[in-house]
PDB file of C-alpha atoms in Angstrom:
ATOM      1  CA  MET J 199      49.080 194.565-125.955  1.00  0.00           C
ATOM      2  CA  PRO J 200      50.363 193.910-129.484  1.00  0.00           C
ATOM      3  CA  ARG J 201      48.011 192.616-132.033  1.00  0.00           C
ATOM      4  CA  ILE J 202      48.649 189.352-133.825  1.00  0.00           C
ATOM      5  CA  HIS J 203      48.016 189.534-137.497  1.00  0.00           C
ATOM      6  CA  MET J 204      47.335 186.177-139.191  1.00  0.00           C
ATOM      7  CA  HIS J 205      47.736 185.838-142.867  1.00  0.00           C
ATOM      8  CA  GLY J 206      45.488 183.444-144.640  1.00  0.00           C
ATOM      9  CA  ASP J 207      42.553 181.374-143.506  1.00  0.00           C
ATOM     10  CA  PRO J 208      42.892 180.778-139.739  1.00  0.00           C
ATOM     11  CA  HIS J 209      40.951 177.505-139.992  1.00  0.00           C
ATOM     12  CA  ALA J 210      43.372 176.194-142.572  1.00  0.00           C
ATOM     13  CA  VAL J 211      46.344 177.154-140.423  1.00  0.00           C
ATOM     14  CA  ALA J 212      44.794 175.435-137.385  1.00  0.00           C
ATOM     15  CA  LYS J 213      44.051 172.346-139.429  1.00  0.00           C
ATOM     16  CA  LYS J 214      47.600 172.196-140.736  1.00  0.00           C
ATOM     17  CA  ALA J 215      49.014 172.580-137.225  1.00  0.00           C
ATOM     18  CA  SER J 216      46.652 169.874-135.945  1.00  0.00           C
ATOM     19  CA  GLU J 217      47.710 167.470-138.699  1.00  0.00           C
ATOM     20  CA  LYS J 218      51.366 168.105-137.901  1.00  0.00           C
ATOM     21  CA  VAL J 219      50.743 167.376-134.223  1.00  0.00           C
ATOM     22  CA  ARG J 220      48.814 164.215-135.167  1.00  0.00           C
ATOM     23  CA  GLU J 221      51.636 163.063-137.428  1.00  0.00           C
ATOM     24  CA  GLU J 222      54.130 163.670-134.629  1.00  0.00           C
ATOM     25  CA  ILE J 223      51.966 161.723-132.171  1.00  0.00           C
ATOM     26  CA  ASN J 224      51.520 158.857-134.660  1.00  0.00           C
ATOM     27  CA  LYS J 225      55.267 158.781-135.218  1.00  0.00           C
ATOM     28  CA  LYS J 226      55.907 158.620-131.483  1.00  0.00           C
ATOM     29  CA  ILE J 227      53.306 155.881-131.104  1.00  0.00           C
ATOM     30  CA  ASP J 228      54.850 153.878-133.965  1.00  0.00           C
ATOM     31  CA  GLU J 229      58.311 154.260-132.430  1.00  0.00           C
ATOM     32  CA  ALA J 230      56.968 153.187-129.030  1.00  0.00           C
ATOM     33  CA  LEU J 231      55.203 150.176-130.584  1.00  0.00           C
ATOM     34  CA  ASP J 232      58.336 149.165-132.469  1.00  0.00           C
ATOM     35  CA  ALA J 233      60.379 149.432-129.273  1.00  0.00           C
ATOM     36  CA  ALA J 234      57.777 147.445-127.326  1.00  0.00           C
ATOM     37  CA  ILE J 235      57.661 144.774-130.043  1.00  0.00           C
ATOM     38  CA  ARG J 236      61.448 144.478-130.030  1.00  0.00           C
ATOM     39  CA  ILE J 237      61.466 144.160-126.231  1.00  0.00           C
ATOM     40  CA  LEU J 238      58.678 141.574-126.289  1.00  0.00           C
ATOM     41  CA  ASP J 239      60.343 139.659-129.117  1.00  0.00           C
ATOM     42  CA  ALA J 240      63.632 139.541-127.200  1.00  0.00           C
ATOM     43  CA  ALA J 241      61.804 138.453-124.054  1.00  0.00           C
ATOM     44  CA  LYS J 242      59.919 135.811-126.036  1.00  0.00           C
ATOM     45  CA  ASN J 243      63.177 134.473-127.498  1.00  0.00           C
ATOM     46  CA  ARG J 244      64.774 134.380-124.054  1.00  0.00           C
ATOM     47  CA  ALA J 245      61.718 132.606-122.626  1.00  0.00           C
ATOM     48  CA  LEU J 246      61.661 130.111-125.499  1.00  0.00           C
ATOM     49  CA  ALA J 247      65.389 129.478-125.129  1.00  0.00           C
ATOM     50  CA  LYS J 248      64.982 128.875-121.382  1.00  0.00           C
ATOM     51  CA  LEU J 249      61.943 126.674-122.003  1.00  0.00           C
ATOM     52  CA  GLU J 250      63.870 124.672-124.598  1.00  0.00           C
ATOM     53  CA  LYS J 251      66.782 124.334-122.182  1.00  0.00           C
ATOM     54  CA  ASP J 252      64.447 123.198-119.386  1.00  0.00           C
ATOM     55  CA  ILE J 253      62.711 120.714-121.677  1.00  0.00           C
ATOM     56  CA  SER J 254      66.066 119.319-122.802  1.00  0.00           C
ATOM     57  CA  ALA J 255      67.168 118.923-119.180  1.00  0.00           C
ATOM     58  CA  ILE J 256      63.891 117.197-118.269  1.00  0.00           C
ATOM     59  CA  LEU J 257      64.201 114.873-121.277  1.00  0.00           C
ATOM     60  CA  ARG J 258      67.808 114.009-120.390  1.00  0.00           C
ATOM     61  CA  GLU J 259      66.788 113.293-116.801  1.00  0.00           C
ATOM     62  CA  ALA J 260      63.879 111.154-118.021  1.00  0.00           C
ATOM     63  CA  GLU J 261      66.156 109.243-120.400  1.00  0.00           C
ATOM     64  CA  GLU J 262      68.653 108.607-117.597  1.00  0.00           C
ATOM     65  CA  LYS J 263      65.861 107.357-115.342  1.00  0.00           C
ATOM     66  CA  VAL J 264      64.555 105.095-118.115  1.00  0.00           C
ATOM     67  CA  ARG J 265      68.049 103.707-118.751  1.00  0.00           C
ATOM     68  CA  ALA J 266      68.598 103.152-115.032  1.00  0.00           C
ATOM     69  CA  GLU J 267      65.184 101.492-114.666  1.00  0.00           C
ATOM     70  CA  ARG J 268      65.853  99.328-117.716  1.00  0.00           C
ATOM     71  CA  ALA J 269      69.237  98.292-116.308  1.00  0.00           C
ATOM     72  CA  VAL J 270      67.607  97.359-112.987  1.00  0.00           C
ATOM     73  CA  ARG J 271      64.861  95.368-114.725  1.00  0.00           C
ATOM     74  CA  GLU J 272      67.381  93.597-116.981  1.00  0.00           C
ATOM     75  CA  ALA J 273      69.523  92.731-113.956  1.00  0.00           C
ATOM     76  CA  GLU J 274      66.449  91.419-112.123  1.00  0.00           C
ATOM     77  CA  LEU J 275      65.496  89.318-115.155  1.00  0.00           C
ATOM     78  CA  ARG J 276      69.028  87.902-115.402  1.00  0.00           C
ATOM     79  CA  VAL J 277      68.980  87.007-111.710  1.00  0.00           C
ATOM     80  CA  ALA J 278      65.511  85.465-112.032  1.00  0.00           C
ATOM     81  CA  GLU J 279      66.625  83.467-115.062  1.00  0.00           C
ATOM     82  CA  LEU J 280      69.768  82.297-113.272  1.00  0.00           C
ATOM     83  CA  ASN J 281      67.761  81.313-110.194  1.00  0.00           C
ATOM     84  CA  ALA J 282      65.279  79.412-112.346  1.00  0.00           C
ATOM     85  CA  ARG J 283      68.086  77.612-114.162  1.00  0.00           C
ATOM     86  CA  ASN J 284      69.779  76.687-110.888  1.00  0.00           C
ATOM     87  CA  GLU J 285      66.475  75.513-109.430  1.00  0.00           C
ATOM     88  CA  TRP J 286      65.841  73.171-112.343  1.00  0.00           C
ATOM     89  CA  ILE J 287      69.420  71.913-112.279  1.00  0.00           C
ATOM     90  CA  GLU J 288      69.076  71.187-108.542  1.00  0.00           C
ATOM     91  CA  LYS J 289      65.808  69.374-109.184  1.00  0.00           C
ATOM     92  CA  ALA J 290      67.421  67.259-111.886  1.00  0.00           C
ATOM     93  CA  VAL J 291      70.428  66.366-109.705  1.00  0.00           C
ATOM     94  CA  ASN J 292      68.269  65.623-106.647  1.00  0.00           C
ATOM     95  CA  GLU J 293      66.076  63.374-108.739  1.00  0.00           C
ATOM     96  CA  ALA J 294      69.207  61.565-109.906  1.00  0.00           C
ATOM     97  CA  LEU J 295      70.294  61.179-106.266  1.00  0.00           C
ATOM     98  CA  ARG J 296      66.917  59.783-105.274  1.00  0.00           C
ATOM     99  CA  ARG J 297      67.070  57.255-108.088  1.00  0.00           C
ATOM    100  CA  LEU J 298      70.600  56.330-107.077  1.00  0.00           C
ATOM    101  CA  ARG J 299      69.428  55.885-103.497  1.00  0.00           C
ATOM    102  CA  SER J 300      66.624  53.543-104.598  1.00  0.00           C
ATOM    103  CA  ARG J 301      68.747  51.524-107.052  1.00  0.00           C
ATOM    104  CA  VAL J 302      71.680  50.772-104.746  1.00  0.00           C
ATOM    105  CA  GLY J 303      69.655  48.263-102.761  1.00  0.00           C
ATOM    106  CA  ASP J 304      68.866  48.214 -99.040  1.00  0.00           C
ATOM    107  CA  GLU J 305      71.740  45.980 -98.004  1.00  0.00           C
ATOM    108  CA  ALA J 306      74.402  47.913 -99.886  1.00  0.00           C
ATOM    109  CA  TYR J 307      72.984  51.270 -98.803  1.00  0.00           C
ATOM    110  CA  THR J 308      72.826  50.183 -95.159  1.00  0.00           C
ATOM    111  CA  ALA J 309      76.482  49.144 -95.346  1.00  0.00           C
ATOM    112  CA  PHE J 310      77.266  52.555 -96.878  1.00  0.00           C
ATOM    113  CA  LEU J 311      75.584  54.406 -93.992  1.00  0.00           C
ATOM    114  CA  GLU J 312      77.299  52.190 -91.431  1.00  0.00           C
ATOM    115  CA  ASP J 313      80.686  52.906 -92.987  1.00  0.00           C
ATOM    116  CA  MET J 314      80.043  56.669 -92.825  1.00  0.00           C
ATOM    117  CA  LEU J 315      79.048  56.385 -89.150  1.00  0.00           C
ATOM    118  CA  LYS J 316      82.342  54.635 -88.438  1.00  0.00           C
ATOM    119  CA  ARG J 317      84.261  57.351 -90.257  1.00  0.00           C
ATOM    120  CA  ALA J 318      82.449  60.023 -88.267  1.00  0.00           C
ATOM    121  CA  ALA J 319      83.211  58.250 -85.002  1.00  0.00           C
ATOM    122  CA  GLU J 320      86.927  57.933 -85.844  1.00  0.00           C
ATOM    123  CA  THR J 321      87.092  61.662 -86.587  1.00  0.00           C
ATOM    124  CA  ILE J 322      85.151  62.758 -83.504  1.00  0.00           C
ATOM    125  CA  ARG J 323      86.823  60.451 -80.979  1.00  0.00           C
ATOM    126  CA  GLU J 324      89.893  62.705 -80.918  1.00  0.00           C
ATOM    127  CA  THR J 325      87.910  65.592 -79.414  1.00  0.00           C
ATOM    128  CA  ALA J 326      84.705  64.116 -77.924  1.00  0.00           C
ATOM    129  CA  THR J 327      83.220  60.905 -76.563  1.00  0.00           C
ATOM    130  CA  GLU J 328      79.662  61.538 -77.705  1.00  0.00           C
ATOM    131  CA  ALA J 329      77.792  63.226 -80.559  1.00  0.00           C
ATOM    132  CA  VAL J 330      74.345  63.730 -82.023  1.00  0.00           C
ATOM    133  CA  VAL J 331      73.311  62.259 -85.370  1.00  0.00           C
ATOM    134  CA  TYR J 332      70.849  64.385 -87.360  1.00  0.00           C
ATOM    135  CA  PRO J 333      69.253  62.145 -90.002  1.00  0.00           C
ATOM    136  CA  THR J 334      67.609  63.033 -93.274  1.00  0.00           C
ATOM    137  CA  LYS J 335      63.972  62.036 -93.346  1.00  0.00           C
ATOM    138  CA  ALA J 336      64.564  59.287 -95.922  1.00  0.00           C
ATOM    139  CA  ASP J 337      67.208  57.562 -93.749  1.00  0.00           C
ATOM    140  CA  ARG J 338      65.818  58.071 -90.235  1.00  0.00           C
ATOM    141  CA  ASP J 339      64.634  54.461 -89.810  1.00  0.00           C
ATOM    142  CA  LEU J 340      67.916  52.971 -91.058  1.00  0.00           C
ATOM    143  CA  LEU J 341      70.034  55.274 -88.904  1.00  0.00           C
ATOM    144  CA  GLU J 342      67.905  54.584 -85.852  1.00  0.00           C
ATOM    145  CA  LYS J 343      68.761  50.888 -86.171  1.00  0.00           C
ATOM    146  CA  LEU J 344      72.442  51.539 -86.921  1.00  0.00           C
ATOM    147  CA  VAL J 345      72.969  54.029 -84.084  1.00  0.00           C
ATOM    148  CA  GLY J 346      71.213  51.775 -81.601  1.00  0.00           C
ATOM    149  CA  GLY J 347      73.116  48.626 -82.516  1.00  0.00           C
ATOM    150  CA  ALA J 348      76.517  49.889 -83.585  1.00  0.00           C
ATOM    151  CA  SER J 349      79.674  49.292 -81.570  1.00  0.00           C
ATOM    152  CA  LEU J 350      81.543  52.563 -82.009  1.00  0.00           C
ATOM    153  CA  PRO J 351      84.214  54.476 -80.064  1.00  0.00           C
ATOM    154  CA  VAL J 352      81.822  57.427 -79.745  1.00  0.00           C
ATOM    155  CA  LYS J 353      78.342  57.358 -78.225  1.00  0.00           C
ATOM    156  CA  PHE J 354      75.907  58.496 -80.885  1.00  0.00           C
ATOM    157  CA  THR J 355      72.406  59.773 -80.085  1.00  0.00           C
ATOM    158  CA  LEU J 356      69.805  60.178 -82.801  1.00  0.00           C
ATOM    159  CA  ALA J 357      68.284  63.669 -82.916  1.00  0.00           C
ATOM    160  CA  GLY J 358      64.530  64.076 -82.729  1.00  0.00           C
ATOM    161  CA  GLU J 359      64.312  66.346 -85.767  1.00  0.00           C
ATOM    162  CA  ASP J 360      65.209  65.586 -89.381  1.00  0.00           C
ATOM    163  CA  ILE J 361      67.430  67.706 -91.612  1.00  0.00           C
ATOM    164  CA  GLU J 362      67.054  68.581 -95.267  1.00  0.00           C
ATOM    165  CA  GLY J 363      68.697  66.235 -97.727  1.00  0.00           C
ATOM    166  CA  VAL J 364      68.166  63.364-100.135  1.00  0.00           C
ATOM    167  CA  GLY J 365      69.898  60.901 -97.835  1.00  0.00           C
ATOM    168  CA  GLY J 366      72.611  60.517 -95.202  1.00  0.00           C
ATOM    169  CA  PHE J 367      73.106  62.446 -91.989  1.00  0.00           C
ATOM    170  CA  VAL J 368      75.011  65.165 -90.118  1.00  0.00           C
ATOM    171  CA  VAL J 369      76.980  64.516 -86.921  1.00  0.00           C
ATOM    172  CA  ALA J 370      77.667  67.260 -84.368  1.00  0.00           C
ATOM    173  CA  THR J 371      79.294  67.320 -80.947  1.00  0.00           C
ATOM    174  CA  PRO J 372      77.101  68.620 -78.080  1.00  0.00           C
ATOM    175  CA  ASP J 373      79.214  71.785 -77.754  1.00  0.00           C
ATOM    176  CA  GLY J 374      78.773  72.493 -81.462  1.00  0.00           C
ATOM    177  CA  LYS J 375      82.522  72.797 -82.073  1.00  0.00           C
ATOM    178  CA  MET J 376      82.551  69.960 -84.580  1.00  0.00           C
ATOM    179  CA  ARG J 377      80.005  69.288 -87.312  1.00  0.00           C
ATOM    180  CA  LEU J 378      80.456  66.659 -90.023  1.00  0.00           C
ATOM    181  CA  ASP J 379      78.214  66.499 -93.070  1.00  0.00           C
ATOM    182  CA  TYR J 380      77.646  62.989 -94.399  1.00  0.00           C
ATOM    183  CA  ARG J 381      74.591  63.722 -96.498  1.00  0.00           C
ATOM    184  CA  LEU J 382      74.671  62.348-100.035  1.00  0.00           C
ATOM    185  CA  GLU J 383      74.912  65.889-101.409  1.00  0.00           C
ATOM    186  CA  ALA J 384      78.148  66.455 -99.464  1.00  0.00           C
ATOM    187  CA  VAL J 385      79.687  62.996 -99.844  1.00  0.00           C
ATOM    188  CA  LEU J 386      79.114  63.000-103.598  1.00  0.00           C
ATOM    189  CA  SER J 387      79.822  66.730-104.096  1.00  0.00           C
ATOM    190  CA  ASP J 388      82.564  66.235-106.700  1.00  0.00           C
ATOM    191  CA  ILE J 389      80.376  63.904-108.726  1.00  0.00           C
ATOM    192  CA  LEU J 390      77.407  66.238-108.287  1.00  0.00           C
ATOM    193  CA  GLU J 391      79.297  69.187-109.753  1.00  0.00           C
ATOM    194  CA  GLU J 392      79.863  67.173-112.907  1.00  0.00           C
ATOM    195  CA  ALA J 393      76.232  66.082-112.817  1.00  0.00           C
ATOM    196  CA  LYS J 394      75.083  69.697-112.521  1.00  0.00           C
ATOM    197  CA  ALA J 395      77.155  70.671-115.548  1.00  0.00           C
ATOM    198  CA  ALA J 396      75.667  67.773-117.500  1.00  0.00           C
ATOM    199  CA  ALA J 397      72.151  68.692-116.333  1.00  0.00           C
ATOM    200  CA  ALA J 398      72.660  72.335-117.338  1.00  0.00           C
ATOM    201  CA  LYS J 399      73.804  71.290-120.791  1.00  0.00           C
ATOM    202  CA  ALA J 400      70.891  68.861-121.193  1.00  0.00           C
ATOM    203  CA  LEU J 401      68.296  71.369-119.954  1.00  0.00           C
ATOM    204  CA  PHE J 402      69.537  74.640-121.473  1.00  0.00           C
ATOM    205  CA  GLY J 403      72.076  73.644-124.128  1.00  0.00           C
TER     206      GLY J 403
END
């Protein structure tokens, strides 16, 4: 077996070799750390980019929902406002009709109802010999007298129930094929449209 001859201090040689190995290990560790940091940094940037993209998408979706909700609420408010306006206009016109009804005078108003009954009878006689008169609550007593004492070409019977309306009545044949509206709201419809426009202007400008 050959002998190995070492020149110099063997401890110094060992120390130098150990330092070289340590330097090599440190270098490898530094390289590995740098590589790991680069990988982590790239992953972090990708994650942040995805997070930013997700946040932007969520914000856009939220904004769209808010806009849609706002549009619905604004539409509901417009409808509510329109309904309120129409309600007050109807109240104003109905009040005007009630005052008209009270100012005409009983005799003139009775003659008015009688004339409408005659018109209804002339229209219905072509298709039927009898019909039912549905009175408004305000005119039930007057119509009861008129229907009972009138001499008309059609036999009218007063209905037991009242219908909605400021005044007047509705006539219908028993088979329901003909229905005539002689309530004040219908008879004065053209005038009422003008009254509604005037009421809207007076109430809301």
